[in-house]
C-alpha cells in the first residue's frame, strides 16, 4: 500500500528533512553518522556539484573517478536512519512535487561507512569489516514488519537482516573482513557499558549466550536499520565498519583517523567500479 499524499515537502519542493530534490542525489549514496565525516569523504571527490545542510543532515554530491556519488550524514542511531532511508527512497522513486509513483523505480546502492567496536577477541583493532548480517535491538521494528523477532533475553527482542550479497562479495575481494553486526539503540547501557548506572546488557561483553550463538563480531548503531529498511524498499545496502576498539580485550586504536581514512578510500575505490 502506498500513501504518497503523506509526503511532506518544503516550500521549494525539497523533501522535508534532507532539503534535497530528486536530481540532487545519485544512485550510489554513502551514509555516515557524523556530519563532519561527509566533508572527509567528499574531500576525495574530484568535483562537487552540491553541498546542503539542514539540522544534522549534511549532503555533498560530486564525482569520484568519474562516478557520481552522494554522501549524506544520518546522525547517530536508527531513528535518524528511518528518516534518511525513507526520504532517499522518496527522492528516487516518487515524482516530486506531484507525489506520483515514479514510472521507472530505482534501486539505490546505500553504503554505510562508520566506526564500530569488536566483541570478539580475535578481531584486531584496525580491522576493516563488512557486515554480512545484522541483528537489531534498536526498537525500529516497532514501526515496520521486519519479520519474526527473536527473544534474546527475557523481554528483549531482536530482528535479523542481511546486506546485499553481491556487494559483500565485492568488498571481501577488496580485503574487508566479513562479520555479523549487532545494532543497538544507544552507546552506553544499550551496548553494555556501566558508568554510573548498571547496564542490563552487560552480557554483550561476554563470549557466551546470544553473542556466541549468533557469531556476533561487532557493535554499532545503524547497520540493522539500514539493511532492514533497504530490503523493504528494494535498495542494495552494505555496511563498512572501522574497528576502533575491542570491547573484550580493552584495546583502542592509537590512530583512529588513519583507520577511518583507509576505510573511506577502499570503500570509494570499490563503489567507483560498480
JSON list of N, CA and C in Angstrom, two decimals, residues 4-10 14-17 87 90 99:
[
{"chain": "A", "resi": 4, "resn": "UNK", "atom": "N", "xyz": [1.14, 8.24, -0.88]},
{"chain": "A", "resi": 4, "resn": "UNK", "atom": "CA", "xyz": [2.11, 9.26, -1.25]},
{"chain": "A", "resi": 4, "resn": "UNK", "atom": "C", "xyz": [1.65, 10.65, -0.83]},
{"chain": "A", "resi": 5, "resn": "UNK", "atom": "N", "xyz": [0.38, 10.79, -0.48]},
{"chain": "A", "resi": 5, "resn": "UNK", "atom": "CA", "xyz": [-0.11, 12.09, -0.02]},
{"chain": "A", "resi": 5, "resn": "UNK", "atom": "C", "xyz": [0.52, 12.49, 1.31]},
{"chain": "A", "resi": 6, "resn": "UNK", "atom": "N", "xyz": [1.09, 11.53, 2.03]},
{"chain": "A", "resi": 6, "resn": "UNK", "atom": "CA", "xyz": [1.72, 11.82, 3.32]},
{"chain": "A", "resi": 6, "resn": "UNK", "atom": "C", "xyz": [3.14, 12.38, 3.18]},
{"chain": "A", "resi": 7, "resn": "UNK", "atom": "N", "xyz": [3.66, 12.46, 1.98]},
{"chain": "A", "resi": 7, "resn": "UNK", "atom": "CA", "xyz": [5.00, 13.02, 1.76]},
{"chain": "A", "resi": 7, "resn": "UNK", "atom": "C", "xyz": [4.97, 14.51, 2.08]},
{"chain": "A", "resi": 8, "resn": "UNK", "atom": "N", "xyz": [5.90, 14.94, 2.92]},
{"chain": "A", "resi": 8, "resn": "UNK", "atom": "CA", "xyz": [5.98, 16.35, 3.32]},
{"chain": "A", "resi": 8, "resn": "UNK", "atom": "C", "xyz": [7.11, 17.02, 2.55]},
{"chain": "A", "resi": 9, "resn": "UNK", "atom": "N", "xyz": [6.78, 18.12, 1.89]},
{"chain": "A", "resi": 9, "resn": "UNK", "atom": "CA", "xyz": [7.76, 18.88, 1.13]},
{"chain": "A", "resi": 9, "resn": "UNK", "atom": "C", "xyz": [7.91, 20.28, 1.72]},
{"chain": "A", "resi": 10, "resn": "UNK", "atom": "N", "xyz": [9.08, 20.85, 1.51]},
{"chain": "A", "resi": 10, "resn": "UNK", "atom": "CA", "xyz": [9.31, 22.24, 1.88]},
{"chain": "A", "resi": 10, "resn": "UNK", "atom": "C", "xyz": [8.75, 23.16, 0.80]},
{"chain": "A", "resi": 14, "resn": "UNK", "atom": "N", "xyz": [11.61, 20.68, -1.98]},
{"chain": "A", "resi": 14, "resn": "UNK", "atom": "CA", "xyz": [12.57, 19.69, -1.49]},
{"chain": "A", "resi": 14, "resn": "UNK", "atom": "C", "xyz": [11.93, 18.82, -0.41]},
{"chain": "A", "resi": 15, "resn": "UNK", "atom": "N", "xyz": [12.50, 17.63, -0.22]},
{"chain": "A", "resi": 15, "resn": "UNK", "atom": "CA", "xyz": [11.97, 16.70, 0.78]},
{"chain": "A", "resi": 15, "resn": "UNK", "atom": "C", "xyz": [12.23, 17.26, 2.18]},
{"chain": "A", "resi": 16, "resn": "UNK", "atom": "N", "xyz": [11.35, 16.95, 3.12]},
{"chain": "A", "resi": 16, "resn": "UNK", "atom": "CA", "xyz": [11.21, 17.68, 4.37]},
{"chain": "A", "resi": 16, "resn": "UNK", "atom": "C", "xyz": [12.49, 17.83, 5.20]},
{"chain": "A", "resi": 17, "resn": "UNK", "atom": "N", "xyz": [13.13, 16.71, 5.58]},
{"chain": "A", "resi": 17, "resn": "UNK", "atom": "CA", "xyz": [14.28, 16.79, 6.48]},
{"chain": "A", "resi": 17, "resn": "UNK", "atom": "C", "xyz": [15.60, 17.02, 5.74]},
{"chain": "A", "resi": 87, "resn": "UNK", "atom": "N", "xyz": [13.45, 9.10, 3.10]},
{"chain": "A", "resi": 87, "resn": "UNK", "atom": "CA", "xyz": [13.48, 10.28, 2.24]},
{"chain": "A", "resi": 87, "resn": "UNK", "atom": "C", "xyz": [14.34, 10.06, 0.99]},
{"chain": "A", "resi": 90, "resn": "UNK", "atom": "N", "xyz": [12.06, 8.23, -1.34]},
{"chain": "A", "resi": 90, "resn": "UNK", "atom": "CA", "xyz": [11.09, 9.13, -1.98]},
{"chain": "A", "resi": 90, "resn": "UNK", "atom": "C", "xyz": [11.75, 9.92, -3.10]},
{"chain": "A", "resi": 99, "resn": "UNK", "atom": "N", "xyz": [3.96, 14.07, -6.23]},
{"chain": "A", "resi": 99, "resn": "UNK", "atom": "CA", "xyz": [3.68, 12.95, -5.32]},
{"chain": "A", "resi": 99, "resn": "UNK", "atom": "C", "xyz": [3.02, 11.79, -6.07]}
]
